[in-house]
XYZ file of N, CA, C and O in Angstrom:
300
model
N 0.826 -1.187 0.000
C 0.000 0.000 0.000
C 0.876 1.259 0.000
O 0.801 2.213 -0.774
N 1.672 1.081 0.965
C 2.614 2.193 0.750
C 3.640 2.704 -0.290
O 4.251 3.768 -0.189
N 3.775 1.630 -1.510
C 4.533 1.816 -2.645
C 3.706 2.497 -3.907
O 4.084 3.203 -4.842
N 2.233 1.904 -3.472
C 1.391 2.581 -4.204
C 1.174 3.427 -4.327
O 1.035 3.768 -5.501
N 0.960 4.480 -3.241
C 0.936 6.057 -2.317
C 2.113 6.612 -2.802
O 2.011 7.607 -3.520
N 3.561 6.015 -2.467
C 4.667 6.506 -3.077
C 4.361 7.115 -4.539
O 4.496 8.300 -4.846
N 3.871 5.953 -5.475
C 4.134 6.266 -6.674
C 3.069 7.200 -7.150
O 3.240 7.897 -8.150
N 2.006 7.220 -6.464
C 0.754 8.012 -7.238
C 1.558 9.654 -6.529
O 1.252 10.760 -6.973
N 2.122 9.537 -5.904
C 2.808 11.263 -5.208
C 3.953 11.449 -6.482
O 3.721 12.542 -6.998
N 4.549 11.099 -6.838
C 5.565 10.891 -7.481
C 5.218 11.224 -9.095
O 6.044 11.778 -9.821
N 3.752 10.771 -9.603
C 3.314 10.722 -10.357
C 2.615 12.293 -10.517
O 2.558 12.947 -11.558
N 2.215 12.601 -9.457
C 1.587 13.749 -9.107
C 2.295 14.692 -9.334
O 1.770 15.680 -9.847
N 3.557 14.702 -9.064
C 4.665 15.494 -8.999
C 5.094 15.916 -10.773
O 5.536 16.822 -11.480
N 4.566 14.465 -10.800
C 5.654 14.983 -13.010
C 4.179 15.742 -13.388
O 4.345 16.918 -13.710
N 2.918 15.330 -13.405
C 1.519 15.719 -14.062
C 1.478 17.406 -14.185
O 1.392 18.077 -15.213
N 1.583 17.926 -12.566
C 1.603 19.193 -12.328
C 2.388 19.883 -12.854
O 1.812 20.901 -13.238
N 3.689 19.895 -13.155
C 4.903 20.500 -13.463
C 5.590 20.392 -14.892
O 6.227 21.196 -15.573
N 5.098 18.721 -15.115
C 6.320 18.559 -16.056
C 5.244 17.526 -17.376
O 4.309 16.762 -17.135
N 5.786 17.868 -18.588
C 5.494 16.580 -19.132
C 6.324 16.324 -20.209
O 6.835 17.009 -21.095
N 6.321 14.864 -19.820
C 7.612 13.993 -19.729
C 6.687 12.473 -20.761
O 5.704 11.770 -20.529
N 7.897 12.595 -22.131
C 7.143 10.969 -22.912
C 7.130 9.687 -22.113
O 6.431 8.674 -22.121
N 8.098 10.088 -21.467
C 8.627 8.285 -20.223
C 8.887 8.746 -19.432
O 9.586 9.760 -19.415
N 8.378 8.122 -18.379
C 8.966 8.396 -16.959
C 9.608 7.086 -16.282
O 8.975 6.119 -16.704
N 10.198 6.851 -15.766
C 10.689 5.844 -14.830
C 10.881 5.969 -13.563
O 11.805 6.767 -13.410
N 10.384 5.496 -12.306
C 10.245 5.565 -11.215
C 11.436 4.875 -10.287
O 11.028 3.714 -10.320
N 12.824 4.823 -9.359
C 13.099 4.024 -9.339
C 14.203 4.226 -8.250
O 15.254 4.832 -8.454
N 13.811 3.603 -6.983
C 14.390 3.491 -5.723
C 15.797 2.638 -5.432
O 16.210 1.665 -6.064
N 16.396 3.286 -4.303
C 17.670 2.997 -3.752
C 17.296 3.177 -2.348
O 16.372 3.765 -1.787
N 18.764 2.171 -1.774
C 18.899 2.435 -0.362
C 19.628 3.963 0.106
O 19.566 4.717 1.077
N 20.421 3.901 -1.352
C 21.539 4.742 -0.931
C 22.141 5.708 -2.203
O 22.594 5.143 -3.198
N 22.124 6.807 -2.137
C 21.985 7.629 -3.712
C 23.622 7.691 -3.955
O 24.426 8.069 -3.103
N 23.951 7.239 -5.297
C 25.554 7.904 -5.817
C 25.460 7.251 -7.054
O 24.864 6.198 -7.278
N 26.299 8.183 -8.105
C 26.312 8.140 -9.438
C 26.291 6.237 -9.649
O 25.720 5.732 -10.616
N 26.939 5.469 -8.674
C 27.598 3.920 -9.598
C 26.332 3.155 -8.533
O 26.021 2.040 -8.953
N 25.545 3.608 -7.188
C 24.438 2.804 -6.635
C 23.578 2.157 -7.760
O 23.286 2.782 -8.779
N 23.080 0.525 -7.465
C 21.901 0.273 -8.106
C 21.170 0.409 -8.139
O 20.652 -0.358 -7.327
N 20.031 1.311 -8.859
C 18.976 1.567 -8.861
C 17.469 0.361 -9.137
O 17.121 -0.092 -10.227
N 17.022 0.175 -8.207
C 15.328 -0.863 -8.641
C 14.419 0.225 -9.601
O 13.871 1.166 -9.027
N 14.260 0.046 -11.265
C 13.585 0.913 -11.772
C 12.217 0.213 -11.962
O 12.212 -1.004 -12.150
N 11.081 0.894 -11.926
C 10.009 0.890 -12.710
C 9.399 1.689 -13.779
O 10.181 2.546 -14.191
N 7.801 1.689 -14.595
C 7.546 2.310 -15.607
C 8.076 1.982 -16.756
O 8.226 0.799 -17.062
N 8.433 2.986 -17.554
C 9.013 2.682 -19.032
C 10.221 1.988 -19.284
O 10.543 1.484 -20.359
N 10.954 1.991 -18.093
C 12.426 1.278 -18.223
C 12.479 0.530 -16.989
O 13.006 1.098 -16.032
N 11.941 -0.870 -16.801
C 12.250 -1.664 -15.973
C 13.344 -2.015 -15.801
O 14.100 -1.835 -16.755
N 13.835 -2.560 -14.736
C 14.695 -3.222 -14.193
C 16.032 -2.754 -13.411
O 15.807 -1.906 -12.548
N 17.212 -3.101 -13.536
C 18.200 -2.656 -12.043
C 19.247 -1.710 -13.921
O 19.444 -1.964 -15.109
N 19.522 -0.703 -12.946
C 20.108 0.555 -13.191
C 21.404 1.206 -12.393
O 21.612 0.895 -11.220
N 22.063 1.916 -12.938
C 22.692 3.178 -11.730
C 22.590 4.529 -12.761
O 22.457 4.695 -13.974
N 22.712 5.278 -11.719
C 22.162 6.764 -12.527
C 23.065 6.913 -13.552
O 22.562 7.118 -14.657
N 24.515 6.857 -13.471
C 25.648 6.826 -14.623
C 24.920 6.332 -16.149
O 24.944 6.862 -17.259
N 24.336 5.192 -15.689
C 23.833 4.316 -17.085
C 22.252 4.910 -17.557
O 21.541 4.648 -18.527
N 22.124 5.597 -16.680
C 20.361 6.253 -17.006
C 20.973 6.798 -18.124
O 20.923 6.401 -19.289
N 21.882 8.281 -17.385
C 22.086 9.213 -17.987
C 22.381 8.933 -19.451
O 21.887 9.597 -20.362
N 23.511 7.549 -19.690
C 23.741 7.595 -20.938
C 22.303 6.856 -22.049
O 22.044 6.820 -23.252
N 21.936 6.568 -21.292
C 20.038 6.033 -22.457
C 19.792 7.483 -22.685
O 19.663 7.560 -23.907
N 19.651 8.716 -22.163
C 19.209 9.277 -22.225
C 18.076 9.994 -21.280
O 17.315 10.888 -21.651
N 18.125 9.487 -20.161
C 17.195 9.220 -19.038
C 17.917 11.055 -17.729
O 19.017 11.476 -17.370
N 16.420 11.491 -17.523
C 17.449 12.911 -16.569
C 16.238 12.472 -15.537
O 15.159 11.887 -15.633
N 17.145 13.176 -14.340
C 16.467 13.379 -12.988
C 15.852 14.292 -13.125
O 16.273 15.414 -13.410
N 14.235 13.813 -12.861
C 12.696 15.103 -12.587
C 13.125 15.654 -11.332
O 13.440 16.816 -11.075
N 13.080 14.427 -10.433
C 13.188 14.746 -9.158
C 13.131 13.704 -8.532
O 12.769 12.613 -8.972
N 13.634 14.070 -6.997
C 13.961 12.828 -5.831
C 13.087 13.090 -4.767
O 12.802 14.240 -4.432
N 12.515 11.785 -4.054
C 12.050 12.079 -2.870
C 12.436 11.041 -1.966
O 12.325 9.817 -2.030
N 12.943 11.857 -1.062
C 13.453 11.196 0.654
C 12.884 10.154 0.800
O 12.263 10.073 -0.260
N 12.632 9.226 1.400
C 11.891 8.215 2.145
C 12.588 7.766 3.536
O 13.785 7.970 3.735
N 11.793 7.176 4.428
C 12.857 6.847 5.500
C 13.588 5.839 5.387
O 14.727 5.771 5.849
N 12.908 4.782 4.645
C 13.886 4.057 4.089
C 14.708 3.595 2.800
O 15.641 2.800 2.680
N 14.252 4.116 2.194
C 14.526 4.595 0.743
C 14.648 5.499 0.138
O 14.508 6.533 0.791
N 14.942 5.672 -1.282
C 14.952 7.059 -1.786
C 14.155 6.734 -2.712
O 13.854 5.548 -2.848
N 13.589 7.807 -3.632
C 12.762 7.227 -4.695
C 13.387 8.525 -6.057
O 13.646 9.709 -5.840
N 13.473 7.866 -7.255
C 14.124 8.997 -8.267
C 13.363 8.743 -9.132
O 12.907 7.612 -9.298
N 13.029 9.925 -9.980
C 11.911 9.674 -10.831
C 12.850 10.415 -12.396
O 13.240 11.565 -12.594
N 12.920 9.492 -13.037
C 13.568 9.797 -14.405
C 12.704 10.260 -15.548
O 11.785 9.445 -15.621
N 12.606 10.913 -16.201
C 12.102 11.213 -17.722
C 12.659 11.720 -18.508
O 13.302 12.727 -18.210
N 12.644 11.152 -20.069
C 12.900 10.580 -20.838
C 12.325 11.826 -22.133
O 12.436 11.566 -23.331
């Protein structure tokens, strides 16, 4: 339930502000250019921001979590 909530805020966040062809949603324990990223949305699967960047993929924006971080990419 709570990943769900995550993502509909997150989602909320690109609608209002931004629009974006792909978005990708996609959490860490721990943020740095070479960390693995868990992605969802348009680009599933394990990531690090280094390798976003080169698909072509930029940071919308980040949000804190207490136990996670959550980064939301578009494309």
């Amino acid at each position: 339930m709570k990943k769900i909530v995550l993502w509909f805020v997150a989602l909320g966040l690109l609608s209002s502000s931004l629009y974006a062809k792909q978005v990708s949603v996609c959490t860490a324990y721990l943020i740095s250019a070479t960390a693995e990223l868990e992605c969802g949305g348009d680009f599933s699967g394990k990531s690090t921001m280094v390798q976003m960047y080169k698909k072509g993929w930029k940071i919308s924006t980040d949000i804190g979590g207490s136990r996670k971080f959550i980064i939301v990419f578009e494309k």
